[in-house]
Coordinates of C-alpha atoms (C1' of nucleotides) in Angstrom, one line a residue:
Chain A
X1 CA 10.5 26.2 -21.8
X2 CA 13.6 24.9 -23.4
X3 CA 15.8 22.0 -22.6
X4 CA 19.5 21.3 -22.5
X5 CA 20.6 21.1 -26.1
X6 CA 21.8 17.6 -26.9
X7 CA 24.4 16.9 -29.5
X8 CA 21.7 15.6 -32.0
X9 CA 18.4 16.9 -30.9
X10 CA 15.6 14.6 -31.9
X11 CA 12.9 15.8 -34.2
X12 CA 9.7 17.3 -33.0
X13 CA 8.7 19.6 -30.2
X14 CA 11.1 19.3 -27.3
X15 CA 9.8 18.5 -23.9
X16 CA 9.2 21.4 -21.6
X17 CA 11.5 21.4 -18.6
X18 CA 8.9 20.7 -16.0
X19 CA 10.5 17.6 -14.3
X20 CA 11.6 19.6 -11.3
X21 CA 8.2 21.2 -11.0
X22 CA 6.5 17.9 -11.2
X23 CA 8.8 16.4 -8.6
X24 CA 8.2 19.3 -6.2
X25 CA 4.5 19.0 -6.7
X26 CA 4.7 15.3 -6.1
X27 CA 6.5 15.5 -2.8
X28 CA 4.2 18.4 -1.7
X29 CA 1.0 16.5 -2.6
X30 CA 2.2 13.3 -1.0
X31 CA 3.2 15.2 2.1
X32 CA -0.2 16.9 2.4
X33 CA -2.5 14.1 1.4
X34 CA -0.5 10.9 1.8
X35 CA 0.5 8.4 -0.9
X36 CA -2.9 7.0 -1.5
X37 CA -4.7 10.3 -1.8
X38 CA -2.0 11.9 -3.9
X39 CA -3.5 10.9 -7.2
X40 CA -1.8 11.5 -10.5
X41 CA -4.6 14.0 -11.3
X42 CA -3.9 16.0 -8.2
X43 CA -0.2 15.9 -8.7
X44 CA -0.6 17.1 -12.3
X45 CA -2.9 19.8 -11.1
X46 CA -0.5 21.0 -8.5
X47 CA 2.3 21.0 -11.0
X48 CA 0.2 23.0 -13.6
X49 CA 0.6 20.2 -16.1
X50 CA -1.7 17.8 -17.9
X51 CA -2.0 14.2 -16.6
X52 CA -1.1 12.9 -20.0
X53 CA 2.2 14.8 -19.9
X54 CA 3.1 12.9 -16.7
X55 CA 2.2 9.6 -18.3
X56 CA 4.3 10.5 -21.3
X57 CA 7.4 10.8 -19.1
X58 CA 6.8 8.1 -16.5
X59 CA 5.0 4.9 -17.2
X60 CA 3.2 4.6 -13.9
X61 CA 2.5 6.4 -10.7
X62 CA 5.1 4.1 -9.0
X63 CA 7.7 5.0 -11.6
X64 CA 7.0 8.7 -11.0
X65 CA 7.4 8.4 -7.3
X66 CA 10.6 6.4 -7.7
X67 CA 12.1 9.0 -10.0
X68 CA 11.0 11.7 -7.6
X69 CA 12.8 9.8 -4.7
X70 CA 15.9 9.3 -6.7
X71 CA 15.9 13.0 -7.5
X72 CA 15.2 13.9 -3.8
X73 CA 17.8 11.7 -2.4
X74 CA 20.6 12.5 -4.8
X75 CA 24.1 11.2 -4.1
X76 CA 24.8 10.2 -0.6
X77 CA 27.5 12.1 1.3
X78 CA 30.4 9.7 1.7
X79 CA 32.7 11.8 3.7
X80 CA 34.6 11.2 7.0
X81 CA 38.0 10.4 8.2
X82 CA 37.4 6.9 9.4
X83 CA 35.3 4.1 8.1
X84 CA 33.1 4.5 11.1
X85 CA 32.6 8.1 10.4
X86 CA 31.7 7.5 6.8
X87 CA 29.0 5.0 7.9
X88 CA 27.8 7.3 10.6
X89 CA 27.4 10.2 8.2
X90 CA 25.6 8.1 5.6
X91 CA 23.2 6.5 8.0
X92 CA 22.3 9.7 9.7
X93 CA 21.9 11.4 6.4
X94 CA 19.6 8.7 5.2
X95 CA 17.5 9.0 8.4
X96 CA 17.3 12.7 8.0
X97 CA 16.3 12.4 4.3
X98 CA 13.6 10.0 5.2
X99 CA 12.3 12.5 7.7
X100 CA 11.9 15.3 5.2
X101 CA 8.4 16.3 4.3
X102 CA 6.9 13.9 1.8
X103 CA 9.9 11.7 1.3
X104 CA 9.1 9.2 4.0
X105 CA 5.5 8.8 3.0
X106 CA 6.4 8.6 -0.7
X107 CA 9.0 5.9 0.1
X108 CA 6.6 3.9 2.2
X109 CA 3.9 4.1 -0.5
X110 CA 6.0 3.1 -3.5
X111 CA 7.6 0.5 -1.3
X112 CA 4.4 -1.4 -0.9
X113 CA 3.4 -0.9 -4.4
X114 CA 6.7 -2.6 -5.3
X115 CA 5.7 -5.6 -3.2
X116 CA 3.0 -6.3 -5.7
X117 CA 4.7 -5.2 -8.9
X118 CA 7.9 -7.0 -10.0
X119 CA 8.8 -4.4 -12.6
X120 CA 8.5 -1.6 -10.1
X121 CA 10.4 -3.6 -7.5
X122 CA 13.3 -4.0 -9.9
X123 CA 13.2 -0.3 -10.8
X124 CA 13.1 0.7 -7.1
X125 CA 15.9 -1.7 -6.3
X126 CA 18.1 -0.6 -9.2
X127 CA 17.5 3.1 -8.7
X128 CA 17.7 3.4 -4.9
X129 CA 19.4 0.4 -3.6
X130 CA 22.2 -0.7 -5.8
X131 CA 24.0 2.6 -6.6
X132 CA 23.9 3.5 -2.9
X133 CA 25.3 0.3 -1.7
X134 CA 27.9 0.1 -4.4
X135 CA 29.1 3.6 -3.7
X136 CA 29.4 3.0 0.0
X137 CA 31.1 -0.3 -0.6
X138 CA 33.6 1.5 -2.8
X139 CA 34.1 4.2 -0.2
X140 CA 34.6 1.7 2.6
X141 CA 36.6 -0.8 0.5
X142 CA 34.9 -3.8 2.0
X143 CA 32.2 -5.3 -0.1
X144 CA 31.0 -7.6 2.7
X145 CA 29.9 -4.7 4.8
X146 CA 26.2 -4.4 5.3
X147 CA 25.6 -0.7 4.9
X148 CA 22.7 1.6 4.8
X149 CA 20.6 -0.1 7.3
X150 CA 17.3 1.4 6.2
X151 CA 17.8 0.3 2.6
X152 CA 19.3 -3.1 3.3
X153 CA 17.0 -4.1 6.1
X154 CA 13.8 -2.3 5.3
X155 CA 13.9 -2.7 1.5
X156 CA 15.9 -5.9 1.6
X157 CA 14.1 -7.7 4.2
X158 CA 10.6 -6.6 3.5
X159 CA 10.9 -6.8 -0.3
X160 CA 12.7 -10.1 -0.4
X161 CA 11.4 -11.8 2.7
X162 CA 7.9 -10.2 2.8
X163 CA 7.5 -9.6 -0.9
X164 CA 7.1 -13.3 -1.4
X165 CA 7.1 -13.0 -5.2
X166 CA 10.8 -12.1 -5.5
X167 CA 13.7 -14.4 -4.9
X168 CA 13.8 -15.3 -1.2
X169 CA 16.6 -14.3 1.1
X170 CA 19.1 -17.0 1.8
X171 CA 18.8 -18.6 5.2
X172 CA 22.3 -17.6 6.0
X173 CA 21.4 -14.0 5.3
X174 CA 18.4 -14.2 7.5
X175 CA 20.5 -15.7 10.3
X176 CA 23.0 -12.9 9.9
X177 CA 20.3 -10.4 10.0
X178 CA 18.9 -11.8 13.2
X179 CA 22.3 -11.9 14.8
X180 CA 22.7 -8.3 13.9
X181 CA 19.4 -7.4 15.4
X182 CA 20.2 -9.3 18.6
X183 CA 23.6 -7.7 18.9
X184 CA 21.9 -4.3 18.6
X185 CA 19.4 -5.2 21.2
X186 CA 21.8 -6.6 23.7
Chain B
X1 CA -22.8 -23.6 11.6
X2 CA -23.2 -22.8 15.3
X3 CA -21.2 -20.6 17.5
X4 CA -20.0 -20.8 21.1
X5 CA -23.0 -20.3 23.3
X6 CA -22.7 -17.0 25.1
X7 CA -24.3 -16.6 28.5
X8 CA -27.0 -14.4 27.0
X9 CA -27.2 -15.1 23.4
X10 CA -28.3 -12.0 21.4
X11 CA -31.5 -12.1 19.5
X12 CA -31.6 -13.1 15.8
X13 CA -29.7 -15.5 13.7
X14 CA -26.2 -16.2 15.1
X15 CA -23.2 -15.6 13.0
X16 CA -21.9 -18.7 11.2
X17 CA -18.4 -19.6 12.4
X18 CA -16.5 -18.8 9.3
X19 CA -13.9 -16.4 10.8
X20 CA -11.2 -19.0 10.6
X21 CA -12.1 -19.9 7.0
X22 CA -12.0 -16.3 6.0
X23 CA -8.6 -15.8 7.7
X24 CA -7.2 -18.8 5.9
X25 CA -8.7 -17.7 2.6
X26 CA -7.2 -14.2 3.2
X27 CA -3.7 -15.4 3.8
X28 CA -4.0 -17.8 0.9
X29 CA -5.2 -15.2 -1.5
X30 CA -2.7 -12.6 -0.4
X31 CA 0.1 -15.2 -0.7
X32 CA -0.9 -16.1 -4.2
X33 CA -1.9 -12.7 -5.6
X34 CA -0.3 -10.2 -3.4
X35 CA -1.9 -7.6 -1.2
X36 CA -3.2 -5.3 -4.0
X37 CA -4.7 -8.1 -6.1
X38 CA -6.2 -9.9 -3.2
X39 CA -9.5 -8.0 -3.5
X40 CA -12.3 -8.5 -1.0
X41 CA -14.3 -10.0 -3.7
X42 CA -11.7 -12.7 -4.4
X43 CA -11.1 -13.3 -0.7
X44 CA -14.9 -13.8 -0.2
X45 CA -15.0 -16.1 -3.1
X46 CA -12.1 -18.2 -1.8
X47 CA -13.8 -18.4 1.5
X48 CA -17.1 -19.4 0.0
X49 CA -18.7 -16.4 1.6
X50 CA -20.5 -13.3 0.3
X51 CA -18.6 -10.0 0.3
X52 CA -21.3 -8.4 2.4
X53 CA -20.7 -10.9 5.1
X54 CA -17.1 -9.9 5.3
X55 CA -18.0 -6.2 5.6
X56 CA -20.6 -7.1 8.3
X57 CA -17.7 -8.4 10.4
X58 CA -14.8 -6.1 9.6
X59 CA -15.3 -2.5 8.6
X60 CA -12.7 -2.4 5.9
X61 CA -10.1 -4.5 4.0
X62 CA -7.4 -3.1 6.3
X63 CA -9.3 -4.2 9.4
X64 CA -9.8 -7.6 8.0
X65 CA -6.1 -8.1 7.2
X66 CA -5.2 -6.7 10.7
X67 CA -7.5 -9.2 12.4
X68 CA -6.1 -11.9 10.2
X69 CA -2.6 -11.0 11.3
X70 CA -3.5 -10.9 14.9
X71 CA -5.0 -14.3 14.5
X72 CA -2.0 -15.6 12.6
X73 CA 0.6 -14.2 15.0
X74 CA -1.1 -15.3 18.2
X75 CA 0.8 -14.9 21.4
X76 CA 4.6 -14.6 21.2
X77 CA 6.6 -17.3 22.9
X78 CA 8.3 -15.6 25.8
X79 CA 10.4 -18.5 27.0
X80 CA 14.0 -18.8 27.9
X81 CA 16.3 -19.1 30.9
X82 CA 18.1 -15.8 30.4
X83 CA 17.0 -12.4 29.2
X84 CA 19.0 -12.9 26.1
X85 CA 17.4 -16.2 25.4
X86 CA 14.0 -14.8 25.7
X87 CA 14.8 -12.0 23.3
X88 CA 16.5 -14.4 20.9
X89 CA 13.5 -16.7 20.9
X90 CA 11.0 -13.8 20.3
X91 CA 13.0 -12.2 17.5
X92 CA 13.6 -15.4 15.7
X93 CA 10.0 -16.4 16.1
X94 CA 8.9 -13.1 14.7
X95 CA 11.2 -13.4 11.8
X96 CA 9.9 -16.9 11.1
X97 CA 6.3 -15.8 11.3
X98 CA 6.9 -13.0 8.9
X99 CA 8.4 -15.5 6.5
X100 CA 5.3 -17.7 6.5
X101 CA 3.2 -17.7 3.3
X102 CA 1.0 -14.6 3.0
X103 CA 1.9 -13.1 6.4
X104 CA 4.7 -11.0 5.2
X105 CA 2.9 -9.7 2.2
X106 CA -0.2 -9.1 4.3
X107 CA 1.8 -7.2 6.8
X108 CA 3.6 -5.1 4.2
X109 CA 0.2 -4.2 2.6
X110 CA -1.8 -3.3 5.6
X111 CA 1.3 -1.4 6.9
X112 CA 1.3 1.0 4.0
X113 CA -2.5 1.3 4.1
X114 CA -2.1 2.4 7.7
X115 CA 0.3 5.1 6.7
X116 CA -2.6 6.8 4.9
X117 CA -5.3 5.9 7.4
X118 CA -5.1 7.2 11.0
X119 CA -7.8 4.9 12.2
X120 CA -6.2 1.8 10.7
X121 CA -2.8 2.9 12.0
X122 CA -4.2 3.1 15.5
X123 CA -5.8 -0.3 15.1
X124 CA -2.7 -1.9 13.8
X125 CA -0.6 -0.3 16.5
X126 CA -2.9 -1.4 19.3
X127 CA -3.5 -4.9 18.0
X128 CA 0.0 -5.8 16.9
X129 CA 2.5 -3.5 18.6
X130 CA 1.5 -2.7 22.1
X131 CA 0.5 -6.1 23.6
X132 CA 3.6 -7.6 22.1
X133 CA 6.0 -5.0 23.4
X134 CA 4.3 -4.9 26.8
X135 CA 4.4 -8.7 27.2
X136 CA 8.1 -8.7 26.4
X137 CA 8.8 -5.8 28.7
X138 CA 7.0 -7.7 31.4
X139 CA 8.9 -10.9 30.7
X140 CA 12.2 -9.1 30.6
X141 CA 11.6 -6.8 33.5
X142 CA 13.2 -3.8 31.9
X143 CA 10.8 -1.4 30.3
X144 CA 13.6 0.6 28.6
X145 CA 14.6 -2.4 26.5
X146 CA 13.9 -2.0 22.8
X147 CA 12.6 -5.3 21.9
X148 CA 11.0 -6.9 18.9
X149 CA 13.1 -5.3 16.3
X150 CA 10.9 -5.8 13.4
X151 CA 7.9 -4.3 15.2
X152 CA 9.7 -1.5 16.8
X153 CA 11.9 -0.5 14.0
X154 CA 9.8 -1.3 11.0
X155 CA 6.4 -0.3 12.4
X156 CA 7.8 2.3 14.8
X157 CA 10.2 4.0 12.5
X158 CA 8.2 3.8 9.3
X159 CA 4.8 4.5 10.8
X160 CA 6.0 7.3 13.0
X161 CA 8.9 8.8 11.1
X162 CA 7.7 8.0 7.6
X163 CA 4.0 8.2 8.2
X164 CA 4.2 11.9 8.7
X165 CA 0.6 12.2 9.7
X166 CA 1.2 10.6 13.1
X167 CA 3.0 12.1 16.0
X168 CA 6.7 12.3 15.1
X169 CA 9.3 10.3 16.8
X170 CA 11.3 12.2 19.4
X171 CA 14.8 13.2 18.4
X172 CA 16.2 11.2 21.2
X173 CA 14.5 8.1 19.9
X174 CA 15.9 8.7 16.4
X175 CA 19.3 9.2 17.9
X176 CA 19.0 6.0 19.9
X177 CA 17.9 4.2 16.8
X178 CA 20.8 5.5 14.7
X179 CA 23.2 4.5 17.5
X180 CA 21.7 1.0 17.5
X181 CA 22.1 0.7 13.8
X182 CA 25.7 1.8 13.9
X183 CA 26.5 -0.6 16.6
X184 CA 25.0 -3.4 14.5
X185 CA 27.0 -2.4 11.5
X186 CA 30.3 -2.1 13.3
Chain C
dC1 C1' 6.8 24.9 -45.5
dG2 C1' 6.5 19.8 -44.4
dG3 C1' 7.6 16.5 -40.8
dT4 C1' 7.5 15.2 -36.1
dA5 C1' 6.8 15.0 -31.3
dT6 C1' 5.0 17.4 -27.2
dC7 C1' 1.4 20.1 -25.2
dG8 C1' -3.4 20.6 -22.8
dA9 C1' -8.0 19.0 -22.8
dT10 C1' -11.6 15.8 -22.8
dA11 C1' -13.5 11.5 -22.8
dC12 C1' -13.2 7.0 -21.7
dT13 C1' -12.3 2.0 -19.8
dA14 C1' -11.4 -1.3 -16.1
dG15 C1' -11.1 -2.5 -11.6
dA16 C1' -11.2 -1.6 -6.6
dG17 C1' -13.5 -0.5 -2.0
dG18 C1' -17.6 0.0 0.0
dT19 C1' -23.0 0.5 0.5
dA20 C1' -28.1 -0.5 -0.1
dG21 C1' -31.9 -3.4 -0.6
dC22 C1' -34.1 -7.8 -1.0
dG23 C1' -35.8 -12.4 -0.1
dT24 C1' -34.4 -16.2 2.8
dA25 C1' -32.6 -18.7 6.7
dA26 C1' -31.7 -19.5 11.7
dC27 C1' -32.4 -18.5 16.1
dT28 C1' -35.1 -16.7 20.8
dG29 C1' -38.9 -15.9 23.5
dG30 C1' -43.9 -16.1 24.2
Chain D
dC1 C1' -46.6 -22.4 16.4
dC2 C1' -45.7 -17.6 15.7
dA3 C1' -43.6 -12.8 15.9
dG4 C1' -39.3 -10.5 16.2
dT5 C1' -34.6 -10.1 15.2
dT6 C1' -30.4 -10.7 13.0
dA7 C1' -27.3 -13.0 9.6
dC8 C1' -27.0 -14.9 5.1
dG9 C1' -26.2 -14.8 -0.2
dC10 C1' -27.2 -12.1 -4.1
dT11 C1' -27.4 -8.3 -7.0
dA12 C1' -27.1 -3.8 -8.2
dC13 C1' -25.0 0.3 -7.4
dC14 C1' -21.8 4.4 -6.2
dT15 C1' -17.2 6.7 -6.0
dC16 C1' -12.6 7.0 -6.8
dT17 C1' -8.3 5.9 -9.2
dA18 C1' -4.8 4.2 -12.6
dG19 C1' -4.1 4.3 -17.1
dT20 C1' -5.4 4.9 -22.4
dA21 C1' -7.2 7.2 -26.6
dT22 C1' -8.0 11.0 -29.4
dC23 C1' -7.7 15.7 -31.1
dG24 C1' -6.4 20.3 -32.3
dA25 C1' -2.7 23.4 -31.2
dT26 C1' 2.2 24.3 -30.7
dA27 C1' 7.3 24.3 -31.0
dC28 C1' 11.1 22.7 -33.0
dC29 C1' 14.1 20.8 -37.2
dG30 C1' 15.7 20.7 -42.1

DNA sequence: CGGTATCGATACTAGAGGTAGCGTAACTGG
DNA sequence: CCAGTTACGCTACCTCTAGTATCGATACCG
């Protein structure tokens, strides 16, 4: 029940190290019951933790799920000999991750929550989208590449174009997206 | 306040023809407040209708939104001289539709509701996905074509692969999808 | 030992989807 | 004109969920 000793430990009782337990319980509960029925009460119960403890660490259910996803995804594997290989690995890895128990459902749930919540949208975008894209851009050396299709198209298109409340996608981006789709369908 | 006279009109007071009004109020409310804050109470109020009237016609909020989307989308324009032209028209039309006020947000909302509700998922799939895909397949003459990217990839991938509760996508389909993505990114 | 922050537990508020019951209105058939 | 039937608006209600407040106990620091 101890935590990593920081240089200057803050006063008071330190937090018990149950983050990993809560994350596991979250994915488990979402996997078994779906996002909507995975209530914070149930997640807390599954983790053997009080609900108030969860709300002390994460400000909302959406923030909890987002943190859980960030933890579950971890850093993307950016390996491969060629540029094409790197992209292939990353995309396949993303698809596989999304298919893991609970992750897909959690993502879909928090995703739509984010549509209605600007703060959560920003959090989700910052936590999931940007580091990923930046890392891949760095690995590929070409910032104009549209990588990580699931993130860019699903989150990008849906959040920006469907979200309505956020800043809209530029028409040029929409056109580029449509062209990309058509090329894939050809 | 009358309705189209059916061959044998059922007994009792006929329903007032407010479906279109309710649909308009629904899109309007979703557009202004987002899916989550567009409560059935508020939609009913905006339509000048009692909430009970809405629940007499549609069994749930999800069913209402789905019906509203079906009404808003209408039949897809399947015109064009070449196969490529037909696909281009359909995809662009879909993208434009999704960008219309309220439609995107409504779709995103009902979509995630469907992830947690098998009945709604089936309804959404039957109402939006299948007729669309079938009509395009017919127009294009090649059933193996993966058309309507937004529907197939967004609904297909997310519902099937992320939904978890539904039947999973076949590995071959996932592979095909990944290949498609890679081709688009190349 | 005093100060401080976390812990579990309980109780609570506000808002949402959805249902039940009621008196009234609109139609059909006799 | 009247009985039967169904939709209407209205109100009250139930259940569930996110999120908050409070409290005594606990674990750590100086």
